[in-house]
């Protein structure tokens, strides 16, 4: 497969100005294996990242895949060499890269035909393979360890009670090379642990062996490119079948195996190998080749966190430089700041809610105290008003008492007669009872106005409340030579209220009206009281006088405490009356009218 990438100027790579500087650098990359192999894709990613990321000039990449593992015959490679030599004839290549030992051997043999005069960079080659070769001076490379010994040492650290090692390899030539290397480095006994080599099986055979291993076994899966049945595999895919079936922890020397079910290994990443190869190639094509012909790729312990959880291996056994893959940190570690922020918000909300609850409780207590104080003040205001009417009340009581006395004396005289006139005596006794009931009614009304306590709301006829108040004030009105014109609505006007407090409003308005007309001649002193139902159903009571009226400035101030238009008032009557009206869900206000005098309107909601 041929992959040609002409890197024209693109955002994030290099500027258009730099891309056009000089001629393009042509780089040929030869991979030993097929393009779909995980290791190949990782090396390719590293090469592209390293070559493209900082390229000072335009780069052209040519990629070729020998696929020599699946097609191992010598004729296949000869045909590949002839094809590539013809393909790149006339295309001057600035450098060639070989990924894998097979690719390196291929380029050593055919470089002059494919990329004549081009320096060569290799990668993915072990030190043992490198020592068996005689390299020309224009070859540089990255030496990989793919370390089975380092991986076994990591496994022994994670499994301190392990008693045996089992090594699995496939049936291809490459697989057999790996088995030979393992036998050479681990032998039959590695640091007191017996070593068993398993090969020449089908994939199902490998899985069956893995499923029957003792739990104290270290399973090392190297490569299985081909099984005994001749089926070809991507080694990573074969490991992904065997490791999950194993009843003992499995390990690998390739980073590409991490995530398939193996615990981990002492590995270098294939992407890192590609980046290191790209770094060497960049130095060479820039005219500053490195002095050292080879450099070692970086290896480190890499472990799958999920497999540690699966096998119950403690993280405290890991080397300090271990790279953890697929690590799911605890919720606290992942969302520490979010949790702290959420708790802070919840805490603030809780404090705010608690504060609001406390404030609401204080508000309700204050409202209750204010209501009690308003009731107390209203009661004191009523007592004051009744005190002002004490003379009138005395006169009202004196009339029935005088009548009772006269009737009693007359009755006594009639009883002294021989014979007594019993019918006349009966009439006199009935008059005495009527006058007594009249006096009792006056006293009852006074007691209702003087009673102290909570304002219980009940159904009250507004017309009857006005009539009862006028009866109380009748003597005072007579004494002040004031006439009252009560224009009531014919039907009942029910409201929900407290009778004593409603009478207090009416009495206050009547007394204010008489006070406003004290300078008028007796014939001009007239109060008009009117009740009616408004279109919306609300009840309205208006009290009008013929006095001098009230100034606009006084209208705004009259309902404020301690503001009085009279010489003797304290300025609390109207404010208290307005608060009573508000407590009943109504309003009390002056009316703007063109007639002389003052008009005050009380509006209350219906029952």
Coordinates of C-alpha atoms in Angstrom, one line a residue:
X1 CA 0.0 0.0 0.0
X2 CA 1.3 3.4 -0.9
X3 CA 0.5 6.4 1.3
X4 CA 1.7 9.8 -0.1
X5 CA 1.3 12.8 2.1
X6 CA 2.4 16.1 0.6
X7 CA 2.3 18.5 3.5
X8 CA 1.2 21.8 2.1
X9 CA 1.0 24.7 4.5
X10 CA -1.8 24.1 7.0
X11 CA -2.8 25.9 10.2
X12 CA -1.1 24.6 13.2
X13 CA 1.8 23.1 11.2
X14 CA 3.9 25.9 9.8
X15 CA 3.3 29.2 8.0
X16 CA 2.9 29.4 4.2
X17 CA 6.0 31.6 4.0
X18 CA 8.1 28.9 5.7
X19 CA 6.5 26.1 3.7
X20 CA 7.7 27.7 0.4
X21 CA 11.3 28.2 1.6
X22 CA 13.6 25.9 -0.4
X23 CA 12.7 22.6 -2.0
X24 CA 10.5 19.9 -0.4
X25 CA 12.2 17.2 1.7
X26 CA 11.1 13.8 0.6
X27 CA 11.1 11.0 3.2
X28 CA 10.4 7.4 2.6
X29 CA 9.2 5.3 5.6
X30 CA 9.3 1.5 5.2
X31 CA 7.3 -0.6 7.7
X32 CA 8.0 -4.3 8.3
X33 CA 4.3 -5.1 9.0
X34 CA 0.9 -4.4 7.6
X35 CA -0.6 -1.0 8.0
X36 CA -3.4 -2.1 10.3
X37 CA -1.1 -3.4 13.0
X38 CA -1.6 -1.4 16.2
X39 CA 2.2 -1.0 16.6
X40 CA 2.5 0.3 13.1
X41 CA -0.2 2.9 13.5
X42 CA 1.4 4.1 16.8
X43 CA 4.8 4.4 15.2
X44 CA 3.3 6.2 12.3
X45 CA 1.5 8.7 14.6
X46 CA 4.8 9.4 16.4
X47 CA 6.6 9.9 13.1
X48 CA 4.1 12.3 11.7
X49 CA 4.0 14.3 15.0
X50 CA 7.8 14.6 15.0
X51 CA 8.3 15.3 11.4
X52 CA 5.4 17.6 10.7
X53 CA 5.2 19.5 14.0
X54 CA 8.3 21.6 13.7
X55 CA 9.1 21.2 10.0
X56 CA 10.9 24.4 8.7
X57 CA 10.2 23.3 5.0
X58 CA 7.6 21.5 3.1
X59 CA 7.7 17.8 3.7
X60 CA 6.6 14.9 1.5
X61 CA 6.1 11.5 3.2
X62 CA 6.0 8.2 1.3
X63 CA 4.9 5.2 3.3
X64 CA 5.4 1.5 2.3
X65 CA 4.4 -1.7 4.2
X66 CA 6.4 -4.9 3.4
X67 CA 3.9 -7.2 5.2
X68 CA 6.8 -9.6 5.5
X69 CA 5.5 -11.4 8.5
X70 CA 2.4 -12.6 6.7
X71 CA 4.3 -13.2 3.5
X72 CA 7.7 -14.5 4.7
X73 CA 9.0 -16.0 1.5
X74 CA 12.1 -14.5 -0.1
X75 CA 10.4 -14.0 -3.4
X76 CA 7.9 -11.6 -1.8
X77 CA 10.6 -9.3 -0.6
X78 CA 12.5 -9.5 -4.0
X79 CA 9.3 -8.4 -5.8
X80 CA 8.8 -5.6 -3.3
X81 CA 12.3 -4.4 -3.9
X82 CA 11.9 -4.4 -7.7
X83 CA 8.6 -2.6 -7.4
X84 CA 9.9 0.1 -5.1
X85 CA 13.0 0.6 -7.1
X86 CA 10.9 1.2 -10.2
X87 CA 8.4 3.4 -8.3
X88 CA 10.9 5.8 -6.8
X89 CA 13.2 5.9 -9.9
X90 CA 13.7 9.6 -10.7
X91 CA 12.4 10.7 -7.3
X92 CA 15.3 11.9 -5.2
X93 CA 14.7 10.8 -1.6
X94 CA 16.4 12.9 1.1
X95 CA 16.2 10.2 3.8
X96 CA 14.7 6.7 4.4
X97 CA 13.3 5.3 7.6
X98 CA 13.0 1.6 8.5
X99 CA 10.5 0.6 11.2
X100 CA 11.2 -2.9 12.5
X101 CA 14.1 -5.4 12.1
X102 CA 12.7 -6.9 8.8
X103 CA 12.4 -3.4 7.3
X104 CA 16.0 -2.6 8.3
X105 CA 17.4 -5.8 6.7
X106 CA 15.3 -5.0 3.6
X107 CA 16.7 -1.5 3.3
X108 CA 20.3 -2.6 4.0
X109 CA 20.0 -4.9 1.0
X110 CA 18.0 -2.7 -1.4
X111 CA 18.7 0.9 -0.3
X112 CA 21.0 1.6 -3.2
X113 CA 18.3 0.6 -5.7
X114 CA 15.3 2.3 -3.9
X115 CA 16.9 5.4 -2.2
X116 CA 20.4 5.7 -3.5
X117 CA 22.6 8.0 -1.5
X118 CA 19.9 8.6 1.2
X119 CA 20.9 8.2 4.8
X120 CA 18.9 5.6 6.8
X121 CA 17.2 5.9 10.2
X122 CA 15.8 2.7 11.9
X123 CA 13.6 2.1 14.9
X124 CA 12.1 -0.8 16.8
X125 CA 15.3 -2.8 16.7
X126 CA 16.7 -4.6 19.7
X127 CA 20.3 -4.4 20.8
X128 CA 20.7 -8.1 20.1
X129 CA 19.6 -7.8 16.5
X130 CA 21.8 -4.7 16.1
X131 CA 24.9 -6.5 17.3
X132 CA 24.5 -9.1 14.5
X133 CA 24.6 -6.5 11.8
X134 CA 27.4 -4.5 10.3
X135 CA 26.0 -1.0 9.7
X136 CA 27.4 1.6 7.3
X137 CA 28.4 5.0 8.6
X138 CA 25.3 6.8 7.3
X139 CA 22.8 4.9 9.4
X140 CA 21.4 6.1 12.7
X141 CA 18.7 4.5 14.8
X142 CA 16.6 4.0 17.9
X143 CA 17.4 0.9 19.9
X144 CA 14.4 -0.7 21.7
X145 CA 14.6 -3.1 24.6
X146 CA 11.3 -4.9 24.5
X147 CA 12.5 -6.2 27.8
X148 CA 11.2 -9.6 28.9
X149 CA 13.5 -9.6 31.9
X150 CA 12.4 -6.2 33.1
X151 CA 8.8 -7.2 32.6
X152 CA 9.3 -10.4 34.7
X153 CA 11.0 -8.4 37.4
X154 CA 7.9 -6.1 37.5
X155 CA 5.6 -9.1 37.7
X156 CA 7.6 -10.6 40.6
X157 CA 7.3 -7.3 42.4
X158 CA 3.5 -7.3 41.9
X159 CA 3.2 -11.0 42.7
X160 CA 5.7 -11.7 45.5
X161 CA 4.2 -15.2 46.1
X162 CA 4.6 -16.4 42.5
X163 CA 6.2 -19.8 42.0
X164 CA 6.4 -20.2 38.2
X165 CA 6.6 -18.4 34.9
X166 CA 4.8 -19.4 31.7
X167 CA 5.9 -17.8 28.4
X168 CA 3.7 -18.0 25.3
X169 CA 4.8 -17.5 21.7
X170 CA 3.2 -18.3 18.3
X171 CA 4.4 -20.3 15.3
X172 CA 5.7 -17.7 12.8
X173 CA 9.4 -17.1 12.3
X174 CA 9.2 -13.9 14.2
X175 CA 7.4 -15.7 17.1
X176 CA 10.1 -18.3 17.2
X177 CA 12.8 -15.6 17.3
X178 CA 11.0 -14.2 20.4
X179 CA 10.9 -17.7 22.0
X180 CA 14.7 -18.1 21.4
X181 CA 15.4 -14.7 23.0
X182 CA 13.3 -15.5 26.0
X183 CA 15.0 -18.9 26.5
X184 CA 18.3 -17.2 26.3
X185 CA 17.5 -14.5 28.8
X186 CA 15.2 -16.4 31.2
X187 CA 16.6 -19.9 30.7
X188 CA 14.6 -22.7 32.5
X189 CA 14.9 -21.1 35.9
X190 CA 14.8 -17.4 36.6
X191 CA 15.7 -16.3 40.1
X192 CA 14.2 -19.4 41.7
X193 CA 11.1 -19.5 39.6
X194 CA 10.6 -22.3 37.1
X195 CA 10.1 -21.2 33.5
X196 CA 7.8 -23.1 31.1
X197 CA 7.6 -22.2 27.4
X198 CA 4.3 -22.8 25.6
X199 CA 4.2 -22.6 21.7
X200 CA 2.9 -24.6 18.8
X201 CA -0.7 -24.3 19.8
X202 CA -3.9 -22.9 18.2
X203 CA -5.4 -19.8 19.7
X204 CA -8.0 -21.9 21.5
X205 CA -5.1 -24.1 22.8
X206 CA -3.4 -21.0 24.3
X207 CA -6.6 -19.9 25.9
X208 CA -7.2 -23.4 27.4
X209 CA -3.7 -23.4 28.9
X210 CA -4.2 -19.9 30.3
X211 CA -7.5 -21.0 31.8
X212 CA -5.9 -23.9 33.7
X213 CA -2.9 -22.1 35.1
X214 CA -2.3 -22.1 38.9
X215 CA -3.1 -18.7 40.5
X216 CA 0.6 -18.3 41.6
X217 CA 1.8 -18.2 37.9
X218 CA 3.3 -15.3 36.0
X219 CA 2.0 -15.4 32.4
X220 CA 4.2 -13.6 29.8
X221 CA 2.5 -13.3 26.4
X222 CA 5.2 -12.4 23.8
X223 CA 3.9 -12.5 20.1
X224 CA 1.5 -14.7 18.3
X225 CA 1.5 -13.7 14.7
X226 CA 0.5 -17.2 13.6
X227 CA -0.9 -20.2 15.5
X228 CA -0.4 -23.9 14.9
X229 CA -3.4 -23.9 12.5
X230 CA -1.7 -21.4 10.2
X231 CA -4.1 -18.6 11.1
X232 CA -2.5 -15.1 11.2
X233 CA -3.2 -12.7 14.0
X234 CA -2.3 -9.2 15.0
X235 CA -0.4 -10.0 18.2
X236 CA -2.4 -7.5 20.2
X237 CA -5.7 -9.2 19.2
X238 CA -4.3 -12.6 20.2
X239 CA -3.3 -11.2 23.6
X240 CA -6.8 -9.7 23.9
X241 CA -8.2 -13.3 23.6
X242 CA -5.8 -15.0 26.0
X243 CA -5.4 -12.5 28.8
X244 CA -9.1 -12.3 29.8
X245 CA -9.3 -16.1 29.7
X246 CA -6.3 -16.5 32.0
X247 CA -6.8 -17.4 35.7
X248 CA -3.3 -15.9 36.4
X249 CA -2.1 -12.3 35.8
X250 CA -0.7 -11.8 32.3
X251 CA 2.1 -9.5 31.2
X252 CA 3.6 -8.3 27.9
X253 CA 6.7 -6.5 26.5
X254 CA 4.8 -4.4 24.1
X255 CA 2.9 -1.2 25.1
X256 CA 0.3 -2.0 22.5
X257 CA -0.9 -4.9 24.6
X258 CA -1.8 -2.7 27.5
X259 CA -5.6 -2.5 27.6
X260 CA -6.2 -6.0 26.3
X261 CA -6.4 -7.6 29.7
X262 CA -2.7 -7.9 30.6
X263 CA -1.6 -6.3 33.8
X264 CA 1.3 -4.4 32.2
X265 CA 5.0 -4.6 31.4
X266 CA 8.3 -2.8 31.3
X267 CA 7.8 -1.2 27.9
X268 CA 8.4 1.7 25.6
X269 CA 5.6 3.1 23.6
X270 CA 5.5 2.7 19.8
X271 CA 4.5 6.3 19.5
X272 CA 7.6 7.3 21.5
X273 CA 9.7 5.2 19.1
X274 CA 8.3 7.0 16.2
X275 CA 8.9 10.4 17.8
X276 CA 12.5 9.5 18.5
X277 CA 13.0 8.3 14.9
X278 CA 11.5 11.6 13.6
X279 CA 13.9 13.6 15.9
X280 CA 16.9 11.8 14.4
X281 CA 15.6 12.3 10.8
X282 CA 15.0 16.0 11.4
X283 CA 18.5 16.5 12.6
X284 CA 19.9 14.7 9.6
X285 CA 17.9 16.5 6.9
X286 CA 18.6 19.8 8.5
X287 CA 22.4 19.2 8.0
X288 CA 23.3 18.5 11.7
X289 CA 23.4 14.7 12.1
X290 CA 23.8 13.5 15.7
X291 CA 27.3 12.3 16.8
X292 CA 25.9 9.1 18.4
X293 CA 24.8 6.5 15.8
X294 CA 22.1 5.0 18.1
X295 CA 20.1 6.1 21.1
X296 CA 18.0 4.0 23.4
X297 CA 14.3 4.4 23.6
X298 CA 12.8 5.2 27.0
X299 CA 11.3 2.2 28.9
X300 CA 9.3 2.4 32.0
X301 CA 6.7 0.3 33.9
X302 CA 3.2 0.7 32.4
X303 CA 0.3 -0.9 34.2
X304 CA -3.4 -1.2 33.6
X305 CA -5.2 0.1 36.7
X306 CA -8.3 -2.1 35.9
X307 CA -6.2 -5.2 36.0
X308 CA -4.7 -4.3 39.4
X309 CA -8.3 -4.1 40.6
X310 CA -9.2 -7.4 38.9
X311 CA -6.3 -9.3 40.6
X312 CA -6.4 -7.4 43.9
X313 CA -2.8 -6.1 43.5
X314 CA -2.1 -3.2 45.7
X315 CA -0.9 0.0 44.1
X316 CA 1.7 0.3 46.9
X317 CA 3.7 -2.5 45.2
X318 CA 4.2 -0.4 42.0
X319 CA 7.6 1.2 41.3
X320 CA 7.7 4.9 41.8
X321 CA 8.0 5.7 38.1
X322 CA 5.1 3.5 37.0
X323 CA 2.7 4.9 34.4
X324 CA -0.9 4.1 35.3
X325 CA -3.3 3.6 32.3
X326 CA -7.1 3.5 32.6
X327 CA -6.9 4.9 36.1
X328 CA -10.2 6.0 37.4
X329 CA -9.4 8.2 40.3
X330 CA -11.9 8.3 43.2
X331 CA -14.8 10.8 42.9
X332 CA -13.1 13.1 45.4
X333 CA -9.9 13.3 43.2
X334 CA -11.8 13.7 40.0
X335 CA -14.3 16.3 41.2
X336 CA -12.6 17.8 44.2
X337 CA -13.0 21.4 43.2
X338 CA -16.6 20.8 42.0
X339 CA -17.5 19.0 45.2
X340 CA -16.0 21.8 47.3
X341 CA -17.8 24.4 45.2
X342 CA -21.1 22.5 45.5
X343 CA -20.6 22.1 49.3
X344 CA -19.8 25.8 49.6
X345 CA -22.9 26.7 47.6
X346 CA -25.0 24.3 49.7
X347 CA -23.5 25.7 52.9
X348 CA -24.2 29.3 51.7
X349 CA -27.8 28.3 50.7
X350 CA -28.3 26.6 54.1
X351 CA -27.0 29.6 55.9
X352 CA -29.1 31.9 53.7
X353 CA -32.2 29.8 54.3
X354 CA -31.5 29.6 58.1
X355 CA -31.0 33.4 58.1
X356 CA -34.3 33.9 56.2
X357 CA -36.1 31.6 58.5
X358 CA -34.8 33.5 61.5
X359 CA -35.6 36.8 59.9
X360 CA -39.1 35.6 59.0
X361 CA -39.6 34.4 62.6
X362 CA -38.5 37.8 63.9
X363 CA -40.7 39.5 61.4
X364 CA -43.7 37.5 62.5
X365 CA -43.0 38.2 66.1
X366 CA -42.6 41.9 65.3
X367 CA -45.9 41.8 63.4
X368 CA -47.6 40.1 66.3
X369 CA -46.2 42.6 68.7
X370 CA -47.1 45.5 66.4
X371 CA -50.7 44.1 66.1
X372 CA -50.9 43.9 69.9
X373 CA -49.6 47.4 70.2
X374 CA -52.1 48.6 67.6
X375 CA -54.9 46.9 69.5
X376 CA -53.7 48.6 72.7
X377 CA -53.5 51.9 71.0
X378 CA -56.9 51.6 69.4
X379 CA -58.3 50.6 72.8
X380 CA -56.8 53.7 74.5
X381 CA -58.1 55.8 71.6
X382 CA -61.6 54.5 72.2
X383 CA -61.4 55.1 75.9
X384 CA -60.2 58.7 75.2
X385 CA -63.1 59.2 72.8
X386 CA -65.6 57.8 75.3
X387 CA -64.1 60.1 77.9
X388 CA -64.8 63.0 75.7
X389 CA -68.5 61.8 75.5
X390 CA -68.8 61.2 79.2
X391 CA -71.2 64.2 79.7
X392 CA -73.3 63.1 76.8
X393 CA -73.4 59.5 78.1
X394 CA -74.4 60.9 81.6
X395 CA -77.2 62.8 80.0
X396 CA -78.3 59.8 78.0
X397 CA -78.4 57.6 81.2
X398 CA -80.0 60.4 83.2
X399 CA -83.1 60.5 80.9
X400 CA -84.2 56.8 81.5
X401 CA -83.2 57.0 85.2
X402 CA -85.3 60.1 85.7
X403 CA -88.2 58.5 83.9
X404 CA -87.8 55.3 86.0
X405 CA -87.8 57.4 89.2
X406 CA -91.0 59.4 88.2
X407 CA -92.8 56.2 87.2
X408 CA -91.8 54.5 90.4
X409 CA -93.1 57.4 92.5
X410 CA -96.4 57.4 90.5
X411 CA -96.7 53.7 90.9
X412 CA -96.3 54.0 94.7
X413 CA -99.1 56.6 94.9
X414 CA -101.4 54.4 92.8
X415 CA -100.7 51.4 95.0
X416 CA -101.6 53.5 98.1
X417 CA -105.1 54.2 96.7
X418 CA -108.0 52.2 98.0
X419 CA -108.6 50.3 95.9
X420 CA -105.4 50.6 93.7
X421 CA -105.7 51.0 89.9
X422 CA -103.8 47.9 88.9
X423 CA -104.1 48.5 85.1
X424 CA -102.4 51.9 85.6
X425 CA -99.8 50.3 87.8
X426 CA -99.2 47.7 85.1
X427 CA -98.6 50.4 82.4
X428 CA -96.2 52.2 84.8
X429 CA -94.2 49.0 85.4
X430 CA -94.0 48.5 81.6
X431 CA -92.6 52.0 81.2
X432 CA -90.1 51.3 83.9
X433 CA -88.9 48.1 82.1
X434 CA -88.6 50.0 78.8
X435 CA -86.5 52.8 80.3
X436 CA -84.4 50.2 82.1
X437 CA -83.7 48.3 78.8
X438 CA -82.8 51.7 77.2
X439 CA -80.3 52.4 79.9
X440 CA -79.0 48.8 79.7
X441 CA -78.5 49.2 76.0
X442 CA -76.4 52.3 76.5
X443 CA -74.3 50.6 79.0
X444 CA -73.9 47.5 76.8
X445 CA -72.7 49.7 73.9
X446 CA -70.2 51.4 76.2
X447 CA -68.9 48.1 77.4
X448 CA -68.5 46.8 73.8
X449 CA -66.4 49.9 72.9
X450 CA -64.4 49.7 76.1
X451 CA -63.6 45.9 75.9
X452 CA -59.9 45.1 75.5
X453 CA -58.6 42.0 73.7
X454 CA -57.9 40.5 70.3
X455 CA -60.0 41.8 67.4
X456 CA -62.2 38.9 66.4
X457 CA -63.6 39.3 62.9
X458 CA -67.2 38.4 62.3
X459 CA -70.0 39.3 60.0
X460 CA -71.1 42.9 60.7
X461 CA -73.8 44.9 59.0
X462 CA -72.2 48.3 58.2
X463 CA -75.6 50.1 58.4
X464 CA -76.3 48.7 61.8
X465 CA -72.7 49.7 63.0
X466 CA -73.3 53.3 61.9
X467 CA -76.8 53.4 63.4
X468 CA -75.5 52.1 66.8
X469 CA -72.6 54.6 66.8
X470 CA -75.0 57.5 66.0
X471 CA -77.1 56.4 69.0
X472 CA -74.1 56.6 71.2
X473 CA -73.2 60.1 70.0
X474 CA -76.8 61.4 69.9
X475 CA -76.5 63.4 73.1
X476 CA -73.1 64.8 72.1
X477 CA -74.6 65.8 68.7
X478 CA -77.5 67.4 70.4
X479 CA -75.2 69.3 72.8
X480 CA -73.2 70.6 69.8
X481 CA -76.4 71.5 68.0
X482 CA -75.3 69.3 65.0
X483 CA -77.7 67.6 62.6
X484 CA -76.9 64.2 61.0
X485 CA -78.3 63.1 57.7
X486 CA -77.9 59.3 57.4
X487 CA -78.4 58.2 53.8
X488 CA -78.2 54.4 54.1
X489 CA -78.4 51.9 51.4
X490 CA -81.7 50.0 51.8
X491 CA -80.3 46.5 51.8
X492 CA -77.9 45.0 54.3
X493 CA -74.2 45.8 53.8
X494 CA -72.3 42.9 55.4
X495 CA -68.6 43.1 55.9
X496 CA -66.2 41.0 57.8
X497 CA -64.9 43.0 60.7
X498 CA -64.8 43.8 64.4
X499 CA -67.9 45.8 65.5
X500 CA -66.1 47.8 68.2
X501 CA -63.3 48.9 65.9
X502 CA -65.7 49.8 63.1
X503 CA -67.7 51.9 65.5
X504 CA -64.5 53.5 66.7
X505 CA -63.8 54.7 63.1
X506 CA -67.4 56.0 62.7
X507 CA -67.3 57.7 66.1
X508 CA -63.9 59.3 65.3
X509 CA -65.1 60.7 62.0
X510 CA -68.3 62.1 63.6
X511 CA -66.4 63.8 66.4
X512 CA -63.9 65.2 63.9
X513 CA -66.8 66.6 61.8
X514 CA -68.4 68.3 64.8
X515 CA -65.1 69.8 65.8
X516 CA -64.6 71.1 62.3
X517 CA -68.0 72.9 62.4
X518 CA -67.8 74.4 65.9
X519 CA -67.3 77.9 64.6
X520 CA -70.4 77.7 62.3
X521 CA -73.8 78.9 63.5
X522 CA -76.1 76.1 64.8
X523 CA -78.2 76.1 61.7
X524 CA -75.2 75.4 59.5
X525 CA -73.9 72.4 61.4
X526 CA -74.8 69.3 59.4
X527 CA -73.1 65.9 58.9
X528 CA -73.9 63.7 56.0
X529 CA -73.3 59.9 56.5
X530 CA -73.8 57.7 53.4
X531 CA -73.4 54.0 52.8
X532 CA -73.5 52.2 49.5
X533 CA -72.2 49.3 47.5
X534 CA -69.6 50.0 44.8
X535 CA -69.7 48.3 41.4
X536 CA -67.1 45.8 42.3
X537 CA -69.0 44.7 45.4
X538 CA -66.9 46.7 48.0
X539 CA -68.8 48.6 50.7
X540 CA -68.3 52.3 51.1
X541 CA -69.0 54.6 54.1
X542 CA -68.5 58.4 53.7
X543 CA -68.8 61.1 56.3
X544 CA -69.1 64.7 55.1
X545 CA -69.2 68.0 57.0
X546 CA -69.7 71.7 56.1
X547 CA -66.6 73.0 57.8
X548 CA -63.8 75.0 56.2
X549 CA -62.3 71.9 54.6
X550 CA -58.8 70.6 54.7
X551 CA -55.7 71.9 52.8
X552 CA -53.9 69.7 50.3
X553 CA -50.8 69.8 52.6
X554 CA -52.8 68.6 55.5
X555 CA -54.4 65.7 53.5
X556 CA -50.9 64.2 53.2
X557 CA -50.1 64.7 56.9
X558 CA -53.4 64.0 58.6
X559 CA -52.9 60.2 58.7
X560 CA -49.4 60.5 60.3
X561 CA -49.1 60.2 64.1
X562 CA -49.2 63.3 66.2
X563 CA -50.4 65.6 63.4
X564 CA -53.6 67.3 64.5
X565 CA -55.7 70.0 62.9
X566 CA -57.4 70.9 66.2
X567 CA -56.2 72.7 69.2
X568 CA -56.9 69.9 71.7
X569 CA -56.3 66.7 69.6
X570 CA -53.2 64.5 70.0
X571 CA -53.1 63.6 66.3
X572 CA -53.6 59.8 66.9
X573 CA -57.3 59.3 65.9
X574 CA -57.0 59.2 62.1
X575 CA -53.7 57.1 62.1
X576 CA -55.4 54.6 64.3
X577 CA -58.5 54.5 62.2
X578 CA -56.5 54.0 59.0
X579 CA -54.5 51.1 60.7
X580 CA -57.9 49.5 61.7
X581 CA -59.1 49.9 58.1
X582 CA -56.0 48.3 56.8
X583 CA -56.3 45.4 59.2
X584 CA -59.8 44.9 57.8
X585 CA -58.4 44.8 54.2
X586 CA -59.8 48.3 53.5
X587 CA -58.8 51.9 53.0
X588 CA -59.5 55.2 54.7
X589 CA -58.8 58.4 52.8
X590 CA -59.9 62.0 52.2
X591 CA -62.1 62.5 49.1
X592 CA -61.4 65.2 46.6
X593 CA -64.7 66.9 46.1
X594 CA -65.8 70.3 45.0
X595 CA -68.3 71.0 47.8
X596 CA -67.4 72.9 50.9
X597 CA -66.2 71.0 53.9
X598 CA -64.4 67.7 54.3
X599 CA -65.4 64.2 53.1
X600 CA -63.7 61.1 54.4
X601 CA -64.4 57.7 52.8
X602 CA -64.0 54.2 54.3
X603 CA -63.9 51.4 51.8
X604 CA -64.2 47.7 53.0
X605 CA -64.2 44.4 51.1
X606 CA -67.5 42.4 51.1
X607 CA -67.9 39.2 53.1

